[in-house]
PDB file of C-alpha atoms and ligand atoms in Angstrom:
ATOM      1  CA  MET A   1     -73.715 155.325 227.724  1.00 82.00           C
ATOM      2  CA  ILE A   2     -76.262 158.331 228.459  1.00 81.00           C
ATOM      3  CA  LEU A   3     -78.923 158.182 231.110  1.00 82.00           C
ATOM      4  CA  SER A   4     -81.323 160.006 231.171  1.00 82.00           C
ATOM      5  CA  LEU A   5     -82.398 162.080 234.356  1.00 78.00           C
ATOM      6  CA  PRO A   6     -86.229 162.971 234.590  1.00 78.00           C
ATOM      7  CA  LEU A   7     -86.810 166.727 235.446  1.00 73.00           C
ATOM      8  CA  ASP A   8     -89.921 168.086 237.916  1.00 72.00           C
ATOM      9  CA  ASP A   9     -90.751 170.098 234.497  1.00 71.00           C
ATOM     10  CA  GLY A  10     -91.278 166.893 232.413  1.00 73.00           C
ATOM     11  CA  HIS A  11     -88.329 167.379 230.813  1.00 74.00           C
ATOM     12  CA  THR A  12     -85.160 165.097 230.518  1.00 77.00           C
ATOM     13  CA  LEU A  13     -81.729 165.888 231.177  1.00 78.00           C
ATOM     14  CA  ASP A  14     -78.998 163.850 229.760  1.00 82.00           C
ATOM     15  CA  VAL A  15     -76.038 162.666 231.748  1.00 87.00           C
ATOM     16  CA  ARG A  16     -73.198 161.038 229.664  1.00 87.00           C
ATOM     17  CA  ILE A  17     -71.397 158.268 231.722  1.00 88.00           C
ATOM     18  CA  ARG A  18     -67.604 157.759 231.205  1.00 88.00           C
ATOM     19  CA  THR A  19     -65.277 155.218 233.076  1.00 89.00           C
ATOM     20  CA  SER A  20     -61.863 156.134 233.993  1.00 89.00           C
ATOM     21  CA  SER A  21     -59.316 153.895 235.236  1.00 88.00           C
ATOM     22  CA  ARG A  22     -57.849 157.175 237.308  1.00 87.00           C
ATOM     23  CA  ALA A  23     -61.223 157.700 238.907  1.00 88.00           C
ATOM     24  CA  LYS A  24     -61.321 156.855 242.239  1.00 86.00           C
ATOM     25  CA  ARG A  25     -64.662 157.868 242.801  1.00 88.00           C
ATOM     26  CA  LEU A  26     -67.843 159.148 241.163  1.00 89.00           C
ATOM     27  CA  ARG A  27     -67.967 162.715 239.943  1.00 90.00           C
ATOM     28  CA  LEU A  28     -69.699 165.258 237.742  1.00 90.00           C
ATOM     29  CA  VAL A  29     -68.446 167.423 235.265  1.00 88.00           C
ATOM     30  CA  SER A  30     -70.270 170.107 233.828  1.00 86.00           C
ATOM     31  CA  SER A  31     -69.722 171.939 230.616  1.00 80.00           C
ATOM     32  CA  LEU A  32     -70.314 173.630 227.249  1.00 74.00           C
ATOM     33  CA  ARG A  33     -70.416 170.152 225.880  1.00 75.00           C
ATOM     34  CA  GLY A  34     -72.993 168.656 228.583  1.00 81.00           C
ATOM     35  CA  VAL A  35     -73.117 166.974 231.779  1.00 87.00           C
ATOM     36  CA  GLU A  36     -70.631 163.641 232.077  1.00 89.00           C
ATOM     37  CA  ALA A  37     -70.470 161.674 234.971  1.00 90.00           C
ATOM     38  CA  VAL A  38     -66.878 160.431 235.353  1.00 91.00           C
ATOM     39  CA  ALA A  39     -67.050 156.865 237.373  1.00 91.00           C
ATOM     40  CA  PRO A  40     -64.261 154.110 238.480  1.00 91.00           C
ATOM     41  CA  VAL A  41     -64.284 151.253 236.113  1.00 89.00           C
ATOM     42  CA  ASN A  42     -66.282 149.138 238.532  1.00 88.00           C
ATOM     43  CA  TYR A  43     -68.809 151.137 239.342  1.00 87.00           C
ATOM     44  CA  ASN A  44     -71.957 150.142 240.525  1.00 88.00           C
ATOM     45  CA  MET A  45     -75.226 151.217 238.609  1.00 87.00           C
ATOM     46  CA  ALA A  46     -77.412 151.781 241.526  1.00 90.00           C
ATOM     47  CA  GLU A  47     -75.057 153.756 243.323  1.00 89.00           C
ATOM     48  CA  LEU A  48     -74.503 155.861 240.256  1.00 88.00           C
ATOM     49  CA  GLN A  49     -78.099 156.353 239.569  1.00 87.00           C
ATOM     50  CA  GLU A  50     -78.487 157.168 243.243  1.00 89.00           C
ATOM     51  CA  PHE A  51     -75.434 159.454 243.274  1.00 89.00           C
ATOM     52  CA  ILE A  52     -76.763 161.328 240.035  1.00 87.00           C
ATOM     53  CA  LYS A  53     -80.282 161.773 241.689  1.00 87.00           C
ATOM     54  CA  SER A  54     -78.932 163.678 244.552  1.00 89.00           C
ATOM     55  CA  LYS A  55     -77.320 166.106 242.334  1.00 88.00           C
ATOM     56  CA  LYS A  56     -80.093 166.787 240.309  1.00 87.00           C
ATOM     57  CA  GLY A  57     -80.358 170.623 241.697  1.00 87.00           C
ATOM     58  CA  TRP A  58     -76.442 171.322 241.101  1.00 88.00           C
ATOM     59  CA  ILE A  59     -76.977 169.174 237.411  1.00 87.00           C
ATOM     60  CA  ARG A  60     -79.847 171.521 236.782  1.00 85.00           C
ATOM     61  CA  LYS A  61     -78.167 174.844 237.622  1.00 86.00           C
ATOM     62  CA  THR A  62     -74.826 174.171 235.830  1.00 85.00           C
ATOM     63  CA  SER A  63     -76.582 173.089 232.266  1.00 83.00           C
ATOM     64  CA  ASP A  64     -79.173 176.128 232.422  1.00 82.00           C
ATOM     65  CA  TYR A  65     -75.671 178.300 232.844  1.00 80.00           C
ATOM     66  CA  TYR A  66     -73.979 176.372 229.954  1.00 78.00           C
ATOM     67  CA  GLY A  67     -77.010 176.407 227.908  1.00 77.00           C
ATOM     68  CA  LYS A  68     -77.678 180.271 227.966  1.00 74.00           C
ATOM     69  CA  ILE A  69     -73.250 180.302 226.951  1.00 71.00           C
ATOM     70  CA  ARG A  70     -74.255 178.052 223.976  1.00 69.00           C
ATOM     71  CA  GLN A  71     -77.608 180.127 223.289  1.00 67.00           C
ATOM     72  CA  LYS A  72     -74.942 183.092 222.879  1.00 61.00           C
ATOM     73  CA  ALA A  73     -72.502 181.595 220.872  1.00 58.00           C
ATOM     74  CA  GLY A  74     -75.008 180.434 218.397  1.00 52.00           C
ATOM     75  CA  HIS A  75     -76.648 183.878 217.880  1.00 49.00           C
ATOM     76  CA  LEU A  76     -72.920 185.127 217.460  1.00 48.00           C
ATOM     77  CA  GLU A  77     -72.109 182.684 214.657  1.00 49.00           C
ATOM     78  CA  SER A  78     -75.489 183.720 213.112  1.00 52.00           C
ATOM     79  CA  GLU A  79     -74.134 187.041 213.220  1.00 64.00           C
ATOM     80  CA  HIS A  80     -71.307 186.080 211.231  1.00 84.00           C
ATOM     81  CA  VAL A  81     -73.825 185.457 208.150  1.00 87.00           C
ATOM     82  CA  LEU A  82     -74.256 187.429 205.404  1.00 90.00           C
ATOM     83  CA  TYR A  83     -76.360 187.055 201.922  1.00 93.00           C
ATOM     84  CA  TYR A  84     -74.320 187.674 198.976  1.00 95.00           C
ATOM     85  CA  LEU A  85     -76.522 187.584 195.361  1.00 96.00           C
ATOM     86  CA  GLY A  86     -78.881 185.271 197.339  1.00 94.00           C
ATOM     87  CA  LYS A  87     -76.461 183.010 198.875  1.00 93.00           C
ATOM     88  CA  LYS A  88     -75.552 182.633 202.327  1.00 90.00           C
ATOM     89  CA  PHE A  89     -71.958 183.184 203.305  1.00 92.00           C
ATOM     90  CA  GLN A  90     -69.945 182.710 206.524  1.00 91.00           C
ATOM     91  CA  PHE A  91     -67.701 185.844 206.888  1.00 92.00           C
ATOM     92  CA  LYS A  92     -64.340 185.856 208.474  1.00 91.00           C
ATOM     93  CA  VAL A  93     -62.463 188.804 209.486  1.00 92.00           C
ATOM     94  CA  VAL A  94     -58.774 188.987 209.732  1.00 92.00           C
ATOM     95  CA  LYS A  95     -56.389 191.164 210.443  1.00 92.00           C
ATOM     96  CA  ASP A  96     -53.970 192.592 207.531  1.00 92.00           C
ATOM     97  CA  ARG A  97     -51.961 195.780 206.243  1.00 91.00           C
ATOM     98  CA  LEU A  98     -53.918 196.414 203.189  1.00 88.00           C
ATOM     99  CA  HIS A  99     -57.924 196.128 202.888  1.00 88.00           C
ATOM    100  CA  SER A 100     -59.270 193.400 200.669  1.00 92.00           C
ATOM    101  CA  ALA A 101     -61.984 190.812 200.590  1.00 94.00           C
ATOM    102  CA  THR A 102     -61.920 187.159 198.923  1.00 94.00           C
ATOM    103  CA  VAL A 103     -64.976 185.205 198.075  1.00 94.00           C
ATOM    104  CA  SER A 104     -64.841 181.608 197.881  1.00 92.00           C
ATOM    105  CA  GLU A 105     -67.915 179.953 196.242  1.00 87.00           C
ATOM    106  CA  ASN A 106     -66.540 176.440 197.270  1.00 87.00           C
ATOM    107  CA  LEU A 107     -66.129 177.074 200.577  1.00 88.00           C
ATOM    108  CA  ASN A 108     -69.038 179.740 201.212  1.00 91.00           C
ATOM    109  CA  THR A 109     -67.168 182.202 202.924  1.00 94.00           C
ATOM    110  CA  ILE A 110     -66.057 185.417 202.240  1.00 94.00           C
ATOM    111  CA  THR A 111     -62.862 186.914 204.294  1.00 94.00           C
ATOM    112  CA  PHE A 112     -62.321 190.319 204.933  1.00 94.00           C
ATOM    113  CA  HIS A 113     -59.006 191.604 205.276  1.00 94.00           C
ATOM    114  CA  VAL A 114     -58.923 194.720 207.367  1.00 93.00           C
ATOM    115  CA  ARG A 115     -56.124 196.882 209.292  1.00 92.00           C
ATOM    116  CA  ASP A 116     -58.886 197.391 212.563  1.00 90.00           C
ATOM    117  CA  ARG A 117     -60.915 194.771 213.199  1.00 89.00           C
ATOM    118  CA  ARG A 118     -62.946 196.897 215.238  1.00 89.00           C
ATOM    119  CA  ARG A 119     -64.187 198.946 212.151  1.00 89.00           C
ATOM    120  CA  TYR A 120     -65.072 195.629 210.214  1.00 89.00           C
ATOM    121  CA  LYS A 121     -68.655 196.343 210.091  1.00 89.00           C
ATOM    122  CA  HIS A 122     -67.880 199.575 207.914  1.00 90.00           C
ATOM    123  CA  HIS A 123     -65.518 197.573 206.059  1.00 91.00           C
ATOM    124  CA  ILE A 124     -68.269 195.181 205.138  1.00 92.00           C
ATOM    125  CA  GLN A 125     -70.613 198.439 204.593  1.00 92.00           C
ATOM    126  CA  GLU A 126     -67.780 199.380 201.928  1.00 94.00           C
ATOM    127  CA  TRP A 127     -67.887 196.215 200.359  1.00 95.00           C
ATOM    128  CA  TYR A 128     -71.426 195.948 200.010  1.00 96.00           C
ATOM    129  CA  ARG A 129     -71.471 199.303 198.485  1.00 96.00           C
ATOM    130  CA  ARG A 130     -68.687 198.264 195.957  1.00 97.00           C
ATOM    131  CA  GLN A 131     -70.382 195.341 194.448  1.00 97.00           C
ATOM    132  CA  THR A 132     -73.620 197.196 194.547  1.00 97.00           C
ATOM    133  CA  GLY A 133     -72.475 199.687 192.407  1.00 98.00           C
ATOM    134  CA  GLN A 134     -71.040 197.450 190.112  1.00 98.00           C
ATOM    135  CA  ILE A 135     -73.848 195.247 189.291  1.00 98.00           C
ATOM    136  CA  ILE A 136     -76.000 198.468 189.198  1.00 98.00           C
ATOM    137  CA  ALA A 137     -73.680 199.690 186.648  1.00 98.00           C
ATOM    138  CA  GLU A 138     -73.587 196.489 184.598  1.00 98.00           C
ATOM    139  CA  ARG A 139     -77.719 196.125 184.478  1.00 98.00           C
ATOM    140  CA  LEU A 140     -79.351 199.547 184.602  1.00 98.00           C
ATOM    141  CA  PRO A 141     -77.995 200.645 181.531  1.00 97.00           C
ATOM    142  CA  PRO A 142     -79.519 197.793 179.359  1.00 97.00           C
ATOM    143  CA  ILE A 143     -82.940 197.226 181.559  1.00 97.00           C
ATOM    144  CA  SER A 144     -83.497 200.871 180.923  1.00 97.00           C
ATOM    145  CA  LYS A 145     -82.784 200.460 177.146  1.00 97.00           C
ATOM    146  CA  GLN A 146     -84.760 197.423 177.065  1.00 96.00           C
ATOM    147  CA  LEU A 147     -87.917 199.025 178.816  1.00 96.00           C
ATOM    148  CA  GLY A 148     -87.336 202.631 176.960  1.00 96.00           C
ATOM    149  CA  LEU A 149     -87.633 204.185 180.159  1.00 96.00           C
ATOM    150  CA  HIS A 150     -84.797 206.485 180.606  1.00 96.00           C
ATOM    151  CA  TYR A 151     -83.388 207.602 183.900  1.00 97.00           C
ATOM    152  CA  ASN A 152     -81.171 211.014 184.726  1.00 97.00           C
ATOM    153  CA  LYS A 153     -78.775 209.653 187.147  1.00 97.00           C
ATOM    154  CA  PHE A 154     -78.260 206.213 189.957  1.00 97.00           C
ATOM    155  CA  SER A 155     -76.836 206.579 193.557  1.00 97.00           C
ATOM    156  CA  ILE A 156     -75.993 204.220 195.874  1.00 97.00           C
ATOM    157  CA  LYS A 157     -76.653 204.633 199.327  1.00 94.00           C
ATOM    158  CA  LYS A 158     -77.212 203.862 202.904  1.00 90.00           C
ATOM    159  CA  GLN A 159     -81.024 203.530 203.225  1.00 84.00           C
ATOM    160  CA  LYS A 160     -82.558 202.163 206.565  1.00 79.00           C
ATOM    161  CA  SER A 161     -85.668 200.791 205.682  1.00 79.00           C
ATOM    162  CA  ARG A 162     -85.980 201.159 201.422  1.00 87.00           C
ATOM    163  CA  TRP A 163     -84.071 199.246 198.921  1.00 92.00           C
ATOM    164  CA  ALA A 164     -84.413 201.696 196.415  1.00 94.00           C
ATOM    165  CA  SER A 165     -86.290 205.027 195.376  1.00 93.00           C
ATOM    166  CA  CYS A 166     -86.587 207.648 192.694  1.00 92.00           C
ATOM    167  CA  SER A 167     -86.985 211.106 192.724  1.00 91.00           C
ATOM    168  CA  LYS A 168     -88.646 213.739 190.515  1.00 91.00           C
ATOM    169  CA  LYS A 169     -85.902 214.960 188.952  1.00 94.00           C
ATOM    170  CA  LYS A 170     -85.557 210.896 187.550  1.00 95.00           C
ATOM    171  CA  ASN A 171     -82.557 210.077 189.856  1.00 96.00           C
ATOM    172  CA  LEU A 172     -82.712 206.261 191.188  1.00 97.00           C
ATOM    173  CA  ASN A 173     -80.974 205.601 194.799  1.00 96.00           C
ATOM    174  CA  PHE A 174     -80.498 202.211 195.178  1.00 96.00           C
ATOM    175  CA  ASN A 175     -79.454 200.896 198.951  1.00 95.00           C
ATOM    176  CA  LEU A 176     -76.009 199.566 199.163  1.00 95.00           C
ATOM    177  CA  LEU A 177     -77.155 196.229 200.551  1.00 94.00           C
ATOM    178  CA  LEU A 178     -78.878 195.275 197.617  1.00 96.00           C
ATOM    179  CA  ALA A 179     -75.833 192.978 196.390  1.00 96.00           C
ATOM    180  CA  ALA A 180     -77.390 190.685 199.072  1.00 95.00           C
ATOM    181  CA  ALA A 181     -80.022 189.820 196.592  1.00 96.00           C
ATOM    182  CA  PRO A 182     -80.065 187.018 193.769  1.00 97.00           C
ATOM    183  CA  GLN A 183     -79.612 188.649 190.439  1.00 97.00           C
ATOM    184  CA  GLN A 184     -83.282 188.249 189.488  1.00 97.00           C
ATOM    185  CA  VAL A 185     -84.586 190.145 192.621  1.00 97.00           C
ATOM    186  CA  ILE A 186     -82.004 192.705 191.870  1.00 97.00           C
ATOM    187  CA  ASP A 187     -83.345 193.380 188.014  1.00 98.00           C
ATOM    188  CA  TYR A 188     -86.614 193.357 189.394  1.00 97.00           C
ATOM    189  CA  VAL A 189     -85.570 196.346 192.004  1.00 97.00           C
ATOM    190  CA  ILE A 190     -84.325 198.168 188.884  1.00 97.00           C
ATOM    191  CA  ILE A 191     -87.659 197.148 186.895  1.00 97.00           C
ATOM    192  CA  HIS A 192     -89.601 198.378 189.813  1.00 96.00           C
ATOM    193  CA  GLU A 193     -87.441 201.995 190.026  1.00 96.00           C
ATOM    194  CA  LEU A 194     -87.864 202.378 186.280  1.00 97.00           C
ATOM    195  CA  ALA A 195     -91.679 201.929 186.322  1.00 97.00           C
ATOM    196  CA  HIS A 196     -91.653 204.599 188.824  1.00 96.00           C
ATOM    197  CA  LEU A 197     -90.643 207.136 185.980  1.00 95.00           C
ATOM    198  CA  VAL A 198     -93.718 206.355 184.543  1.00 95.00           C
ATOM    199  CA  VAL A 199     -96.184 205.899 187.493  1.00 95.00           C
ATOM    200  CA  MET A 200     -95.117 207.394 190.719  1.00 92.00           C
ATOM    201  CA  ASP A 201     -97.266 205.473 192.955  1.00 93.00           C
ATOM    202  CA  HIS A 202     -97.981 201.760 194.169  1.00 94.00           C
ATOM    203  CA  SER A 203    -101.389 201.497 192.157  1.00 96.00           C
ATOM    204  CA  LYS A 204    -102.686 199.190 190.375  1.00 97.00           C
ATOM    205  CA  LYS A 205    -101.322 200.624 187.297  1.00 97.00           C
ATOM    206  CA  PHE A 206     -98.153 200.619 188.236  1.00 97.00           C
ATOM    207  CA  TRP A 207     -97.664 196.848 189.482  1.00 97.00           C
ATOM    208  CA  ASP A 208     -99.590 195.988 186.020  1.00 97.00           C
ATOM    209  CA  LEU A 209     -96.591 197.869 184.135  1.00 97.00           C
ATOM    210  CA  VAL A 210     -93.968 196.182 186.543  1.00 97.00           C
ATOM    211  CA  ALA A 211     -95.621 192.764 185.697  1.00 97.00           C
ATOM    212  CA  THR A 212     -94.994 193.232 181.844  1.00 97.00           C
ATOM    213  CA  PHE A 213     -91.460 193.698 182.417  1.00 97.00           C
ATOM    214  CA  ASP A 214     -91.420 190.815 185.189  1.00 97.00           C
ATOM    215  CA  PRO A 215     -93.959 188.224 185.122  1.00 97.00           C
ATOM    216  CA  ASP A 216     -92.634 186.751 188.139  1.00 96.00           C
ATOM    217  CA  TYR A 217     -92.400 190.482 190.364  1.00 97.00           C
ATOM    218  CA  ARG A 218     -94.477 188.963 192.949  1.00 96.00           C
ATOM    219  CA  SER A 219     -92.071 186.325 194.139  1.00 96.00           C
ATOM    220  CA  HIS A 220     -88.957 188.525 193.880  1.00 96.00           C
ATOM    221  CA  LYS A 221     -90.843 191.275 195.841  1.00 94.00           C
ATOM    222  CA  ALA A 222     -91.670 188.460 198.464  1.00 92.00           C
ATOM    223  CA  TRP A 223     -87.915 187.605 198.936  1.00 92.00           C
ATOM    224  CA  LEU A 224     -86.916 191.203 199.608  1.00 91.00           C
ATOM    225  CA  GLU A 225     -90.033 191.263 202.498  1.00 86.00           C
ATOM    226  CA  ASP A 226     -88.627 188.137 203.778  1.00 84.00           C
ATOM    227  CA  HIS A 227     -84.887 188.838 203.905  1.00 84.00           C
ATOM    228  CA  ALA A 228     -84.812 192.567 205.268  1.00 80.00           C
ATOM    229  CA  PRO A 229     -84.706 191.522 208.714  1.00 71.00           C
ATOM    230  CA  VAL A 230     -81.899 189.107 208.176  1.00 71.00           C
ATOM    231  CA  ILE A 231     -79.843 191.023 205.886  1.00 76.00           C
ATOM    232  CA  GLY A 232     -80.304 193.418 208.362  1.00 60.00           C
ATOM    233  CA  VAL A 233     -80.745 196.893 206.612  1.00 49.00           C
ATOM    234  CA  GLN A 234     -80.862 198.164 209.767  1.00 40.00           C
ATOM    235  CA  ASP A 235     -77.994 196.902 211.235  1.00 43.00           C
ATOM    236  CA  LEU A 236     -74.885 197.931 209.146  1.00 38.00           C
TER     237      LEU A 236
HETATM  238 ZN1   ZN B 301     -92.235 201.727 194.739  1.00 92.91          ZN
END
């Protein structure tokens, strides 16, 4: 049974009522799960309500306290999420003698085996670097051939605010976190950089060229803009 306690600010606070044969008198328990009133089996409802009302200040204070902890825990949980090929994965870090990573599509989890758990962010970064490197090595040559746009060489770099860049020497740089994006979005980034070999700026001429190779480029561009903060380009 749940008793809704009206608060001064218009909100209500739910107090779960649980009877216990061992309870000799009314008592309140506050925890991460919420506030619970433990009552003897033959409790009097009016008495219970009166008791809860008299403890309103305490209930308010402790539930605020646990509420903050819950929020923090939720925040930590969200930090254990990463994107890989456009999909959200939960990740786990386990201590092991050898470094490895296992991706489970079914369970939606990636497990990182690391020697030093304190350096897990570094390991995740290196994992992204390998994934991105493989994808670019696979996709860039055929796309370049197909478009007839030839680059010099490419590299995978840690870049804080850019997904990719193109130099005057026709060298292409890709952000190591690019593997977080869906395949079509990665292809768009490749097309975008190859198009810079013809038009260096972001003029209408440039976007028209991109559109001929990727008619859906607007939605791909939007995906990157929307996800840049959650993928945490600034974090890793
Ligand atoms: Zn550009």
